[in-house]
Amino acid sequence: MGNPSEAEEETQEKQPTEKPNTQTKPEKRKRLTEKTVKAKKKKKNSKQNECVIPQKSEKEDEKSTKLKKKRKKKKTITDVLSSSEPKPGCPADLQSLVTQYFSDKRSVIEQEELKLSDSCFLSSNDLSHTLSSYLKQVCPKWAKLQKQHTEKGSVVLLIVCSSALRTIELIKQLTAFKGGAKAIKLFAKHIKIEEQVKQLQKGVTHIGVGTPGRINALIEKEGLNLRALRHLVLDWNWRDQKLRRMVDIPEVKLDFMKLLESGTLKACKEDKVKIGLF
């Protein structure tokens, strides 16, 4: 009889010990799952944070590179010239400008024909002259040239500059040189081309001062011819408020090259016209 009771006691003792085991296992699992979920969330957050940080740095890098690009802008003519002393122009400057301009427009043989010898040039202004004193130096026989000139619609002396305002300034500076010679303004501002044609055809004009654009237009209209021309003076060294010379302004440079093409270079090579850089 003692054996069965002992077996029952053993079973009773075993039952309570087994029950808590079955209860604790799911609790542990719950705790484990909660921990893993939290850990995963932390990883996700950390990954998101890691992803966001480089994006911000990339944007900042882009901004900094843009700023650097802005800072590294090409220097303008004004920037270059403001930091350096102006040098007087010389025949070599004009020659290099002509060869550079026509390098992709003419053949090698044609480019050779555009080259001017030193005899084609008057002495250049060394920046110490006024217009009158310079012209007195390069045109010592002006009084004789003035008397000999009788052709209407043409000029003996042509001064080429960049603007209407500069034209007016130069005509004022001519007073001490021109004597009784007649000078005409050749620019487009406030003056119709028809009026200028009439003035040129009306009487003998000795000196023309103006922009290459209007001079070209007058030649095309046959209001002005260059048959009597002996001296072509370029307002080479003068600079505007932006420190640009006449040949530094794209549209003026283009018109000036067209003027040279219209027969001026040919006349220089034939020793009919002399070029001066004022």
PDB file of C-alpha atoms in Angstrom:
ATOM      1  CA  MET A   1       0.000   0.000   0.000  1.00  0.00           C
ATOM      2  CA  GLY A   2       2.874   2.307   0.662  1.00  0.00           C
ATOM      3  CA  ASN A   3       4.088   2.214  -2.880  1.00  0.00           C
ATOM      4  CA  PRO A   4       1.021   3.693  -4.584  1.00  0.00           C
ATOM      5  CA  SER A   5       0.839   6.592  -2.116  1.00  0.00           C
ATOM      6  CA  GLU A   6       4.434   7.406  -2.721  1.00  0.00           C
ATOM      7  CA  ALA A   7       3.792   7.385  -6.473  1.00  0.00           C
ATOM      8  CA  GLU A   8       0.803   9.743  -6.030  1.00  0.00           C
ATOM      9  CA  GLU A   9       2.861  12.076  -3.887  1.00  0.00           C
ATOM     10  CA  GLU A  10       5.543  12.082  -6.511  1.00  0.00           C
ATOM     11  CA  THR A  11       3.044  12.877  -9.229  1.00  0.00           C
ATOM     12  CA  GLN A  12       1.512  15.659  -7.085  1.00  0.00           C
ATOM     13  CA  GLU A  13       4.942  17.081  -6.459  1.00  0.00           C
ATOM     14  CA  LYS A  14       5.862  16.892 -10.160  1.00  0.00           C
ATOM     15  CA  GLN A  15       2.648  18.520 -11.411  1.00  0.00           C
ATOM     16  CA  PRO A  16       3.112  21.910  -9.733  1.00  0.00           C
ATOM     17  CA  THR A  17       6.756  22.014 -10.760  1.00  0.00           C
ATOM     18  CA  GLU A  18       5.882  21.381 -14.460  1.00  0.00           C
ATOM     19  CA  LYS A  19       3.069  24.005 -14.613  1.00  0.00           C
ATOM     20  CA  PRO A  20       5.227  27.028 -13.831  1.00  0.00           C
ATOM     21  CA  ASN A  21       7.676  25.896 -16.451  1.00  0.00           C
ATOM     22  CA  THR A  22       4.941  26.006 -19.114  1.00  0.00           C
ATOM     23  CA  GLN A  23       3.894  29.484 -17.887  1.00  0.00           C
ATOM     24  CA  THR A  24       7.393  31.034 -17.810  1.00  0.00           C
ATOM     25  CA  LYS A  25       8.356  29.988 -21.331  1.00  0.00           C
ATOM     26  CA  PRO A  26       5.877  32.279 -23.173  1.00  0.00           C
ATOM     27  CA  GLU A  27       6.776  35.155 -20.834  1.00  0.00           C
ATOM     28  CA  LYS A  28      10.407  34.775 -21.790  1.00  0.00           C
ATOM     29  CA  ARG A  29       9.443  34.619 -25.439  1.00  0.00           C
ATOM     30  CA  LYS A  30       7.414  37.817 -25.064  1.00  0.00           C
ATOM     31  CA  ARG A  31      10.349  39.546 -23.447  1.00  0.00           C
ATOM     32  CA  LEU A  32      12.662  38.351 -26.175  1.00  0.00           C
ATOM     33  CA  THR A  33      10.337  39.488 -28.942  1.00  0.00           C
ATOM     34  CA  GLU A  34       9.920  42.912 -27.317  1.00  0.00           C
ATOM     35  CA  LYS A  35      13.681  43.258 -27.092  1.00  0.00           C
ATOM     36  CA  THR A  36      14.186  42.222 -30.694  1.00  0.00           C
ATOM     37  CA  VAL A  37      11.489  44.650 -31.901  1.00  0.00           C
ATOM     38  CA  LYS A  38      13.089  47.499 -29.972  1.00  0.00           C
ATOM     39  CA  ALA A  39      16.499  46.555 -31.288  1.00  0.00           C
ATOM     40  CA  LYS A  40      15.179  46.463 -34.845  1.00  0.00           C
ATOM     41  CA  LYS A  41      13.529  49.871 -34.387  1.00  0.00           C
ATOM     42  CA  LYS A  42      16.798  51.290 -33.094  1.00  0.00           C
ATOM     43  CA  LYS A  43      18.630  49.853 -36.085  1.00  0.00           C
ATOM     44  CA  LYS A  44      16.055  51.302 -38.467  1.00  0.00           C
ATOM     45  CA  ASN A  45      16.290  54.718 -36.806  1.00  0.00           C
ATOM     46  CA  SER A  46      20.057  54.598 -36.854  1.00  0.00           C
ATOM     47  CA  LYS A  47      20.013  53.608 -40.525  1.00  0.00           C
ATOM     48  CA  GLN A  48      17.607  56.425 -41.338  1.00  0.00           C
ATOM     49  CA  ASN A  49      19.809  58.858 -39.475  1.00  0.00           C
ATOM     50  CA  GLU A  50      22.866  57.519 -41.258  1.00  0.00           C
ATOM     51  CA  CYS A  51      21.112  57.956 -44.637  1.00  0.00           C
ATOM     52  CA  VAL A  52      19.970  61.504 -43.877  1.00  0.00           C
ATOM     53  CA  ILE A  53      23.361  62.812 -42.718  1.00  0.00           C
ATOM     54  CA  PRO A  54      25.253  62.222 -45.995  1.00  0.00           C
ATOM     55  CA  GLN A  55      22.422  63.829 -47.997  1.00  0.00           C
ATOM     56  CA  LYS A  56      22.818  67.026 -46.019  1.00  0.00           C
ATOM     57  CA  SER A  57      26.578  66.987 -46.460  1.00  0.00           C
ATOM     58  CA  GLU A  58      26.168  66.456 -50.211  1.00  0.00           C
ATOM     59  CA  LYS A  59      23.886  69.493 -50.432  1.00  0.00           C
ATOM     60  CA  GLU A  60      26.376  71.532 -48.451  1.00  0.00           C
ATOM     61  CA  ASP A  61      29.151  70.349 -50.747  1.00  0.00           C
ATOM     62  CA  GLU A  62      27.102  71.367 -53.788  1.00  0.00           C
ATOM     63  CA  LYS A  63      26.525  74.804 -52.296  1.00  0.00           C
ATOM     64  CA  SER A  64      30.210  75.221 -51.491  1.00  0.00           C
ATOM     65  CA  THR A  65      31.241  74.143 -54.989  1.00  0.00           C
ATOM     66  CA  LYS A  66      28.738  76.598 -56.504  1.00  0.00           C
ATOM     67  CA  LEU A  67      30.135  79.380 -54.354  1.00  0.00           C
ATOM     68  CA  LYS A  68      33.660  78.455 -55.421  1.00  0.00           C
ATOM     69  CA  LYS A  69      32.594  78.524 -59.064  1.00  0.00           C
ATOM     70  CA  LYS A  70      31.055  81.953 -58.559  1.00  0.00           C
ATOM     71  CA  ARG A  71      34.244  83.185 -56.939  1.00  0.00           C
ATOM     72  CA  LYS A  72      36.368  81.789 -59.756  1.00  0.00           C
ATOM     73  CA  LYS A  73      34.755  83.919 -62.456  1.00  0.00           C
ATOM     74  CA  LYS A  74      36.836  84.905 -65.453  1.00  0.00           C
ATOM     75  CA  LYS A  75      38.496  88.253 -65.155  1.00  0.00           C
ATOM     76  CA  THR A  76      36.953  90.956 -67.314  1.00  0.00           C
ATOM     77  CA  ILE A  77      38.893  93.527 -69.331  1.00  0.00           C
ATOM     78  CA  THR A  78      38.055  96.047 -66.609  1.00  0.00           C
ATOM     79  CA  ASP A  79      39.546  93.803 -63.892  1.00  0.00           C
ATOM     80  CA  VAL A  80      42.738  93.214 -65.851  1.00  0.00           C
ATOM     81  CA  LEU A  81      43.274  96.831 -66.873  1.00  0.00           C
ATOM     82  CA  SER A  82      42.454  98.291 -63.472  1.00  0.00           C
ATOM     83  CA  SER A  83      45.392  96.369 -62.004  1.00  0.00           C
ATOM     84  CA  SER A  84      47.850  97.258 -64.798  1.00  0.00           C
ATOM     85  CA  GLU A  85      49.115 100.492 -66.296  1.00  0.00           C
ATOM     86  CA  PRO A  86      47.823 101.323 -69.797  1.00  0.00           C
ATOM     87  CA  LYS A  87      50.380 100.883 -72.570  1.00  0.00           C
ATOM     88  CA  PRO A  88      50.327 102.977 -75.739  1.00  0.00           C
ATOM     89  CA  GLY A  89      49.216 101.152 -78.879  1.00  0.00           C
ATOM     90  CA  CYS A  90      51.653 100.329 -81.648  1.00  0.00           C
ATOM     91  CA  PRO A  91      51.394  99.016 -85.251  1.00  0.00           C
ATOM     92  CA  ALA A  92      52.045  95.460 -84.034  1.00  0.00           C
ATOM     93  CA  ASP A  93      48.846  95.638 -81.933  1.00  0.00           C
ATOM     94  CA  LEU A  94      46.716  96.477 -84.956  1.00  0.00           C
ATOM     95  CA  GLN A  95      48.466  93.858 -87.073  1.00  0.00           C
ATOM     96  CA  SER A  96      47.880  91.103 -84.496  1.00  0.00           C
ATOM     97  CA  LEU A  97      44.222  92.146 -84.187  1.00  0.00           C
ATOM     98  CA  VAL A  98      43.739  91.902 -87.964  1.00  0.00           C
ATOM     99  CA  THR A  99      45.450  88.501 -88.261  1.00  0.00           C
ATOM    100  CA  GLN A 100      43.502  87.125 -85.285  1.00  0.00           C
ATOM    101  CA  TYR A 101      40.165  88.340 -86.664  1.00  0.00           C
ATOM    102  CA  PHE A 102      40.688  86.981 -90.179  1.00  0.00           C
ATOM    103  CA  SER A 103      42.413  83.723 -89.118  1.00  0.00           C
ATOM    104  CA  ASP A 104      39.243  81.642 -89.607  1.00  0.00           C
ATOM    105  CA  LYS A 105      37.777  83.798 -92.408  1.00  0.00           C
ATOM    106  CA  ARG A 106      40.611  83.907 -94.932  1.00  0.00           C
ATOM    107  CA  SER A 107      43.042  81.396 -96.428  1.00  0.00           C
ATOM    108  CA  VAL A 108      46.734  81.461 -95.486  1.00  0.00           C
ATOM    109  CA  ILE A 109      47.617  83.223 -98.763  1.00  0.00           C
ATOM    110  CA  GLU A 110      44.887  85.842 -98.244  1.00  0.00           C
ATOM    111  CA  GLN A 111      46.093  86.428 -94.688  1.00  0.00           C
ATOM    112  CA  GLU A 112      49.562  87.188 -96.004  1.00  0.00           C
ATOM    113  CA  GLU A 113      48.048  89.892 -98.205  1.00  0.00           C
ATOM    114  CA  LEU A 114      46.549  91.554 -95.111  1.00  0.00           C
ATOM    115  CA  LYS A 115      49.942  92.145 -93.516  1.00  0.00           C
ATOM    116  CA  LEU A 116      50.998  95.796 -93.458  1.00  0.00           C
ATOM    117  CA  SER A 117      54.558  97.047 -93.532  1.00  0.00           C
ATOM    118  CA  ASP A 118      55.875  99.669 -91.101  1.00  0.00           C
ATOM    119  CA  SER A 119      55.732 102.262 -93.893  1.00  0.00           C
ATOM    120  CA  CYS A 120      51.917 102.031 -93.794  1.00  0.00           C
ATOM    121  CA  PHE A 121      51.847 103.613 -90.322  1.00  0.00           C
ATOM    122  CA  LEU A 122      52.268 107.080 -88.895  1.00  0.00           C
ATOM    123  CA  SER A 123      54.068 107.442 -85.571  1.00  0.00           C
ATOM    124  CA  SER A 124      51.883 106.348 -82.642  1.00  0.00           C
ATOM    125  CA  ASN A 125      50.751 108.445 -79.697  1.00  0.00           C
ATOM    126  CA  ASP A 126      52.896 107.831 -76.616  1.00  0.00           C
ATOM    127  CA  LEU A 127      50.020 109.028 -74.356  1.00  0.00           C
ATOM    128  CA  SER A 128      51.605 112.457 -73.939  1.00  0.00           C
ATOM    129  CA  HIS A 129      49.716 114.171 -76.802  1.00  0.00           C
ATOM    130  CA  THR A 130      46.400 115.915 -77.203  1.00  0.00           C
ATOM    131  CA  LEU A 131      44.663 115.218 -80.529  1.00  0.00           C
ATOM    132  CA  SER A 132      45.798 118.556 -82.002  1.00  0.00           C
ATOM    133  CA  SER A 133      49.434 118.133 -80.970  1.00  0.00           C
ATOM    134  CA  TYR A 134      49.466 114.565 -82.282  1.00  0.00           C
ATOM    135  CA  LEU A 135      47.995 115.582 -85.672  1.00  0.00           C
ATOM    136  CA  LYS A 136      50.493 118.449 -85.979  1.00  0.00           C
ATOM    137  CA  GLN A 137      53.258 115.883 -85.514  1.00  0.00           C
ATOM    138  CA  VAL A 138      51.981 113.283 -88.007  1.00  0.00           C
ATOM    139  CA  CYS A 139      50.509 115.732 -90.563  1.00  0.00           C
ATOM    140  CA  PRO A 140      53.118 118.497 -90.859  1.00  0.00           C
ATOM    141  CA  LYS A 141      51.888 119.416 -94.370  1.00  0.00           C
ATOM    142  CA  TRP A 142      48.248 119.753 -93.364  1.00  0.00           C
ATOM    143  CA  ALA A 143      47.795 123.275 -94.727  1.00  0.00           C
ATOM    144  CA  LYS A 144      48.901 122.091 -98.180  1.00  0.00           C
ATOM    145  CA  LEU A 145      46.637 118.989 -98.078  1.00  0.00           C
ATOM    146  CA  GLN A 146      43.717 121.150 -97.004  1.00  0.00           C
ATOM    147  CA  LYS A 147      44.134 123.535 -99.966  1.00  0.00           C
ATOM    148  CA  GLN A 148      44.557 120.718-102.488  1.00  0.00           C
ATOM    149  CA  HIS A 149      41.397 118.895-101.394  1.00  0.00           C
ATOM    150  CA  THR A 150      38.423 119.883-103.554  1.00  0.00           C
ATOM    151  CA  GLU A 151      36.376 116.668-103.844  1.00  0.00           C
ATOM    152  CA  LYS A 152      32.862 116.605-102.405  1.00  0.00           C
ATOM    153  CA  GLY A 153      31.656 113.525-100.525  1.00  0.00           C
ATOM    154  CA  SER A 154      35.171 112.637 -99.398  1.00  0.00           C
ATOM    155  CA  VAL A 155      37.591 113.585 -96.615  1.00  0.00           C
ATOM    156  CA  VAL A 156      41.383 113.877 -96.347  1.00  0.00           C
ATOM    157  CA  LEU A 157      41.528 112.930 -92.670  1.00  0.00           C
ATOM    158  CA  LEU A 158      39.234 110.332 -91.076  1.00  0.00           C
ATOM    159  CA  ILE A 159      39.248 109.836 -87.306  1.00  0.00           C
ATOM    160  CA  VAL A 160      37.545 106.669 -86.059  1.00  0.00           C
ATOM    161  CA  CYS A 161      36.316 106.369 -82.455  1.00  0.00           C
ATOM    162  CA  SER A 162      33.915 104.273 -80.370  1.00  0.00           C
ATOM    163  CA  SER A 163      30.902 106.506 -79.619  1.00  0.00           C
ATOM    164  CA  ALA A 164      28.947 109.684 -80.356  1.00  0.00           C
ATOM    165  CA  LEU A 165      30.086 111.359 -77.122  1.00  0.00           C
ATOM    166  CA  ARG A 166      33.713 110.610 -77.912  1.00  0.00           C
ATOM    167  CA  THR A 167      33.215 112.046 -81.419  1.00  0.00           C
ATOM    168  CA  ILE A 168      32.038 115.363 -79.950  1.00  0.00           C
ATOM    169  CA  GLU A 169      35.032 115.445 -77.568  1.00  0.00           C
ATOM    170  CA  LEU A 170      37.493 114.857 -80.406  1.00  0.00           C
ATOM    171  CA  ILE A 171      35.957 117.544 -82.643  1.00  0.00           C
ATOM    172  CA  LYS A 172      36.395 120.041 -79.784  1.00  0.00           C
ATOM    173  CA  GLN A 173      40.050 118.988 -79.489  1.00  0.00           C
ATOM    174  CA  LEU A 174      40.605 119.644 -83.230  1.00  0.00           C
ATOM    175  CA  THR A 175      40.282 123.423 -82.889  1.00  0.00           C
ATOM    176  CA  ALA A 176      44.015 124.116 -82.523  1.00  0.00           C
ATOM    177  CA  PHE A 177      44.856 121.929 -85.524  1.00  0.00           C
ATOM    178  CA  LYS A 178      42.218 122.250 -88.213  1.00  0.00           C
ATOM    179  CA  GLY A 179      42.474 125.970 -88.952  1.00  0.00           C
ATOM    180  CA  GLY A 180      39.910 126.786 -91.658  1.00  0.00           C
ATOM    181  CA  ALA A 181      39.198 123.128 -92.468  1.00  0.00           C
ATOM    182  CA  LYS A 182      35.636 121.853 -92.260  1.00  0.00           C
ATOM    183  CA  ALA A 183      34.942 118.899 -89.936  1.00  0.00           C
ATOM    184  CA  ILE A 184      31.835 116.685 -89.831  1.00  0.00           C
ATOM    185  CA  LYS A 185      30.372 114.428 -87.140  1.00  0.00           C
ATOM    186  CA  LEU A 186      29.730 110.913 -88.424  1.00  0.00           C
ATOM    187  CA  PHE A 187      27.638 109.033 -85.891  1.00  0.00           C
ATOM    188  CA  ALA A 188      24.084 107.682 -85.724  1.00  0.00           C
ATOM    189  CA  LYS A 189      22.827 109.222 -82.467  1.00  0.00           C
ATOM    190  CA  HIS A 190      20.154 111.922 -83.139  1.00  0.00           C
ATOM    191  CA  ILE A 191      21.404 112.404 -86.720  1.00  0.00           C
ATOM    192  CA  LYS A 192      19.709 110.831 -89.736  1.00  0.00           C
ATOM    193  CA  ILE A 193      21.973 109.327 -92.354  1.00  0.00           C
ATOM    194  CA  GLU A 194      20.201 111.311 -95.108  1.00  0.00           C
ATOM    195  CA  GLU A 195      21.171 114.590 -93.396  1.00  0.00           C
ATOM    196  CA  GLN A 196      24.824 113.524 -93.283  1.00  0.00           C
ATOM    197  CA  VAL A 197      24.772 112.522 -96.971  1.00  0.00           C
ATOM    198  CA  LYS A 198      23.428 116.011 -97.839  1.00  0.00           C
ATOM    199  CA  GLN A 199      26.133 117.714 -95.753  1.00  0.00           C
ATOM    200  CA  LEU A 200      28.883 115.683 -97.429  1.00  0.00           C
ATOM    201  CA  GLN A 201      27.557 116.400-100.924  1.00  0.00           C
ATOM    202  CA  LYS A 202      26.815 120.089-100.237  1.00  0.00           C
ATOM    203  CA  GLY A 203      30.399 121.291 -99.934  1.00  0.00           C
ATOM    204  CA  VAL A 204      34.015 120.224 -99.417  1.00  0.00           C
ATOM    205  CA  THR A 205      34.646 118.496 -96.088  1.00  0.00           C
ATOM    206  CA  HIS A 206      38.223 117.974 -94.931  1.00  0.00           C
ATOM    207  CA  ILE A 207      37.889 116.005 -91.702  1.00  0.00           C
ATOM    208  CA  GLY A 208      35.440 113.275 -90.720  1.00  0.00           C
ATOM    209  CA  VAL A 209      35.140 112.112 -87.108  1.00  0.00           C
ATOM    210  CA  GLY A 210      32.834 109.271 -86.159  1.00  0.00           C
ATOM    211  CA  THR A 211      32.004 105.678 -85.392  1.00  0.00           C
ATOM    212  CA  PRO A 212      32.869 102.807 -87.762  1.00  0.00           C
ATOM    213  CA  GLY A 213      29.222 101.721 -87.919  1.00  0.00           C
ATOM    214  CA  ARG A 214      27.964 105.029 -89.346  1.00  0.00           C
ATOM    215  CA  ILE A 215      31.025 105.455 -91.601  1.00  0.00           C
ATOM    216  CA  ASN A 216      30.325 102.017 -93.139  1.00  0.00           C
ATOM    217  CA  ALA A 217      26.648 102.930 -93.632  1.00  0.00           C
ATOM    218  CA  LEU A 218      27.611 106.166 -95.435  1.00  0.00           C
ATOM    219  CA  ILE A 219      30.032 104.302 -97.705  1.00  0.00           C
ATOM    220  CA  GLU A 220      27.289 101.780 -98.557  1.00  0.00           C
ATOM    221  CA  LYS A 221      24.854 104.629 -99.321  1.00  0.00           C
ATOM    222  CA  GLU A 222      27.564 106.238-101.484  1.00  0.00           C
ATOM    223  CA  GLY A 223      27.300 109.373 -99.373  1.00  0.00           C
ATOM    224  CA  LEU A 224      30.976 109.036 -98.426  1.00  0.00           C
ATOM    225  CA  ASN A 225      33.905 107.771-100.490  1.00  0.00           C
ATOM    226  CA  LEU A 226      37.537 107.281 -99.453  1.00  0.00           C
ATOM    227  CA  ARG A 227      39.210 108.349-102.729  1.00  0.00           C
ATOM    228  CA  ALA A 228      40.707 111.527-101.222  1.00  0.00           C
ATOM    229  CA  LEU A 229      41.608 109.903 -97.904  1.00  0.00           C
ATOM    230  CA  ARG A 230      45.263 110.294 -96.877  1.00  0.00           C
ATOM    231  CA  HIS A 231      45.271 109.791 -93.108  1.00  0.00           C
ATOM    232  CA  LEU A 232      43.230 107.277 -91.075  1.00  0.00           C
ATOM    233  CA  VAL A 233      43.602 108.019 -87.354  1.00  0.00           C
ATOM    234  CA  LEU A 234      42.304 105.476 -84.857  1.00  0.00           C
ATOM    235  CA  ASP A 235      41.295 106.573 -81.358  1.00  0.00           C
ATOM    236  CA  TRP A 236      43.185 103.515 -80.121  1.00  0.00           C
ATOM    237  CA  ASN A 237      44.319 104.366 -76.588  1.00  0.00           C
ATOM    238  CA  TRP A 238      41.180 106.028 -75.231  1.00  0.00           C
ATOM    239  CA  ARG A 239      39.154 103.926 -72.766  1.00  0.00           C
ATOM    240  CA  ASP A 240      35.545 104.221 -71.622  1.00  0.00           C
ATOM    241  CA  GLN A 241      34.229 103.960 -68.028  1.00  0.00           C
ATOM    242  CA  LYS A 242      34.735 100.178 -68.148  1.00  0.00           C
ATOM    243  CA  LEU A 243      38.331 100.737 -69.306  1.00  0.00           C
ATOM    244  CA  ARG A 244      37.571  99.296 -72.759  1.00  0.00           C
ATOM    245  CA  ARG A 245      39.304 100.505 -75.882  1.00  0.00           C
ATOM    246  CA  MET A 246      37.448 100.904 -79.153  1.00  0.00           C
ATOM    247  CA  VAL A 247      38.586  97.434 -80.297  1.00  0.00           C
ATOM    248  CA  ASP A 248      37.540  95.837 -76.987  1.00  0.00           C
ATOM    249  CA  ILE A 249      33.837  96.543 -77.641  1.00  0.00           C
ATOM    250  CA  PRO A 250      32.551  93.623 -79.792  1.00  0.00           C
ATOM    251  CA  GLU A 251      30.094  95.523 -82.009  1.00  0.00           C
ATOM    252  CA  VAL A 252      32.521  98.423 -82.600  1.00  0.00           C
ATOM    253  CA  LYS A 253      35.337  95.981 -83.353  1.00  0.00           C
ATOM    254  CA  LEU A 254      33.152  94.199 -85.919  1.00  0.00           C
ATOM    255  CA  ASP A 255      32.273  97.481 -87.676  1.00  0.00           C
ATOM    256  CA  PHE A 256      35.914  98.571 -87.574  1.00  0.00           C
ATOM    257  CA  MET A 257      37.055  95.352 -89.275  1.00  0.00           C
ATOM    258  CA  LYS A 258      34.400  95.868 -91.924  1.00  0.00           C
ATOM    259  CA  LEU A 259      35.765  99.381 -92.523  1.00  0.00           C
ATOM    260  CA  LEU A 260      39.284  98.014 -92.978  1.00  0.00           C
ATOM    261  CA  GLU A 261      37.927  95.456 -95.455  1.00  0.00           C
ATOM    262  CA  SER A 262      36.080  98.100 -97.475  1.00  0.00           C
ATOM    263  CA  GLY A 263      39.291  99.207 -99.178  1.00  0.00           C
ATOM    264  CA  THR A 264      41.269 100.900 -96.407  1.00  0.00           C
ATOM    265  CA  LEU A 265      43.818  98.088 -96.051  1.00  0.00           C
ATOM    266  CA  LYS A 266      44.252  97.949 -99.821  1.00  0.00           C
ATOM    267  CA  ALA A 267      44.831 101.721 -99.955  1.00  0.00           C
ATOM    268  CA  CYS A 268      47.432 101.391 -97.182  1.00  0.00           C
ATOM    269  CA  LYS A 269      49.294  98.699 -99.107  1.00  0.00           C
ATOM    270  CA  GLU A 270      49.245 100.927-102.194  1.00  0.00           C
ATOM    271  CA  ASP A 271      50.799 103.721-100.081  1.00  0.00           C
ATOM    272  CA  LYS A 272      47.800 106.019-100.566  1.00  0.00           C
ATOM    273  CA  VAL A 273      46.675 106.015 -96.906  1.00  0.00           C
ATOM    274  CA  LYS A 274      48.675 106.115 -93.666  1.00  0.00           C
ATOM    275  CA  ILE A 275      47.298 104.760 -90.379  1.00  0.00           C
ATOM    276  CA  GLY A 276      47.923 106.492 -87.071  1.00  0.00           C
ATOM    277  CA  LEU A 277      47.191 105.140 -83.564  1.00  0.00           C
ATOM    278  CA  PHE A 278      46.213 108.017 -81.279  1.00  0.00           C
TER     279      PHE A 278
END
